[in-house]
Coordinates of C-alpha atoms and ligand atoms in Angstrom, one line a residue:
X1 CA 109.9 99.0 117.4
X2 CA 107.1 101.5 116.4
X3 CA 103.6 101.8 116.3
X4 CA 101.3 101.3 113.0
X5 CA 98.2 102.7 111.4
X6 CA 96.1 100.2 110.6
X7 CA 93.2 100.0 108.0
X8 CA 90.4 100.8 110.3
X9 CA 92.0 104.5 109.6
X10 CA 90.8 104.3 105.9
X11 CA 88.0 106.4 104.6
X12 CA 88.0 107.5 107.9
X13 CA 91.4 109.8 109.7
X14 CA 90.1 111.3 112.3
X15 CA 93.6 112.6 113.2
X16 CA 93.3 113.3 117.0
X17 CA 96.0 110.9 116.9
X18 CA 98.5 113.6 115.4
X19 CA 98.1 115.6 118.5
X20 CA 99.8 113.7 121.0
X21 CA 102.8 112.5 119.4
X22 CA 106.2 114.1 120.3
X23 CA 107.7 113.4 117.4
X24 CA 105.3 114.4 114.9
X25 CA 105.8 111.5 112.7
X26 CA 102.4 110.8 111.3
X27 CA 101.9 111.5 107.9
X28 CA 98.9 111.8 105.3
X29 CA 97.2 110.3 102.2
X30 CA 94.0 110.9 101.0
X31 CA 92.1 108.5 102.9
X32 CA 94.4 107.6 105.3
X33 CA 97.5 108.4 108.2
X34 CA 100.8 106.5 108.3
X35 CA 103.7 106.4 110.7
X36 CA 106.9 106.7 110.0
X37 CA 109.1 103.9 111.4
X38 CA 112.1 105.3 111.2
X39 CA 111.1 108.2 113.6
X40 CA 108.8 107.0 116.0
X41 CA 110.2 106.1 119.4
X42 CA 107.6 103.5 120.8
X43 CA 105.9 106.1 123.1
X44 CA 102.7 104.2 122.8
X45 CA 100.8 108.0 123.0
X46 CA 99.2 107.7 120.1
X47 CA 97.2 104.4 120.9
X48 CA 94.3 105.2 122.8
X49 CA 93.4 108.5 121.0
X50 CA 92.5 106.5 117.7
X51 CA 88.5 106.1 118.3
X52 CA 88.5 103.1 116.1
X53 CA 91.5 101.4 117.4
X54 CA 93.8 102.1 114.1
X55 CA 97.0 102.5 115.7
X56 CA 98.4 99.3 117.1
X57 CA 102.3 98.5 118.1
X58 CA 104.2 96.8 115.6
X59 CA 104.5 94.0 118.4
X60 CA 101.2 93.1 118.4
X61 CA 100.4 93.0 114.5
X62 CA 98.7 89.9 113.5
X63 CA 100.9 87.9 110.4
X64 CA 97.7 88.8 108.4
X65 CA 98.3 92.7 109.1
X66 CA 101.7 92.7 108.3
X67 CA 101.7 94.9 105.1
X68 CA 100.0 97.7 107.1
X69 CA 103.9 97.9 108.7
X70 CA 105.5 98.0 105.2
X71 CA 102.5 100.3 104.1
X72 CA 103.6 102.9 106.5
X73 CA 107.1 102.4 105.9
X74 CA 106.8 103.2 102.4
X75 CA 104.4 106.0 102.3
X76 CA 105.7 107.8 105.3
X77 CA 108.3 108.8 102.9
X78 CA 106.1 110.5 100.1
X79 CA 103.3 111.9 102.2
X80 CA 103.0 115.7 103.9
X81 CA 103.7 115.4 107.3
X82 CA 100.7 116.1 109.6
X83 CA 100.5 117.6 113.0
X84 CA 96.9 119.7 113.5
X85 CA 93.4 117.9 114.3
X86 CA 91.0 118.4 111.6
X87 CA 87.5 116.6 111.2
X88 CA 87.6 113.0 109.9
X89 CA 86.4 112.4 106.3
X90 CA 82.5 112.5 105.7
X91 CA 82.9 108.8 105.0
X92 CA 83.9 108.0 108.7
X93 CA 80.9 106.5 109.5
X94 CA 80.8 104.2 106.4
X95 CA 84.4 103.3 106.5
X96 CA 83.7 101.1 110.2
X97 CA 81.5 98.4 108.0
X98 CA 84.9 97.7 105.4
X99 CA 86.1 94.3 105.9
X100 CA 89.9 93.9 106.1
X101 CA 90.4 93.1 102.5
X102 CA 88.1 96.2 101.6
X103 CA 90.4 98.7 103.7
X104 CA 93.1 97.5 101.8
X105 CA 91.8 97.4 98.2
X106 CA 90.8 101.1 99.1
X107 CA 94.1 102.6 100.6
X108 CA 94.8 105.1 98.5
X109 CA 99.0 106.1 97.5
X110 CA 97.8 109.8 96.9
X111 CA 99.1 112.5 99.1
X112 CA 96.2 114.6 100.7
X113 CA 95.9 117.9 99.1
X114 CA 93.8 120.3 100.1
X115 CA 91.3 121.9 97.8
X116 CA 90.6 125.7 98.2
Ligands
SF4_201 FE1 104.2 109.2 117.9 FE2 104.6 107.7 120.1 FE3 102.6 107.1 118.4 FE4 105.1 106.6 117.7 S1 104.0 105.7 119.4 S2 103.5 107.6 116.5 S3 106.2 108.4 118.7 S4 102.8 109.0 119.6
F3S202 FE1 93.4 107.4 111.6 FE2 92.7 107.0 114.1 FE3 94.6 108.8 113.6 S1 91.3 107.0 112.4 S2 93.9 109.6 111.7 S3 94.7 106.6 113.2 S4 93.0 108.9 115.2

């Protein structure tokens, strides 16, 4: 069992979720967090920090969500591992209008890096 990051967290991370977990297992794109599977423990922490309701438990994913699950299996294992707050992305605001199949045409598969 393990909780997922959904695509309300695209164009959007605003990472207070990476604070609470004891088992630092959230990782990071460029526009978006992921859990690791394979490490969380089903703490259920993590839930109500996400302001826009992005994190849900794997138990309660609707059939049409499903990929987010694999999503965050997959990339957990290329992403940087994040553990400090920072603010969200300027598009935060923006990214709440994105219909489900717009948060998941926009996920991007490229690490966050960040720019000096
Ligand atoms: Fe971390 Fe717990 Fe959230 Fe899993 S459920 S990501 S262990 S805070
Ligand atoms: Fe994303 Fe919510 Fe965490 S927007 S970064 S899942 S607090």
């Amino acid at each position: 069992m393990t909780y997922v990051v959904k695509g309300e967290c695209v164009d959007c991370k605003h990472t207070t979720c990476v604070k609470v977990c004891p088992v630092d297992c959230f990782y990071e794109g460029e526009n978006t967090l992921v859990i690791d599977p394979d490490v969380c423990i089903d703490c259920a922490i993590c839930e109500p920090e996400c302001p826009v309701n992005a994190i849900v438990s794997d138990r309660k994913l609707k059939p049409e969500d499903h990929h987010w699950l694999d999503f965050n299996k997959e990339m957990s294992k290329e992403w940087p591992n994040i553990r400090k707050v920072k603010d969200p992305m300027p598009s935060f605001e923006e990214a709440a209008k994105y219909t489900a199949d717009e948060q998941w045409a926009k996920v991007s598969r490229i690490p966050f890096k960040e720019i000096d």
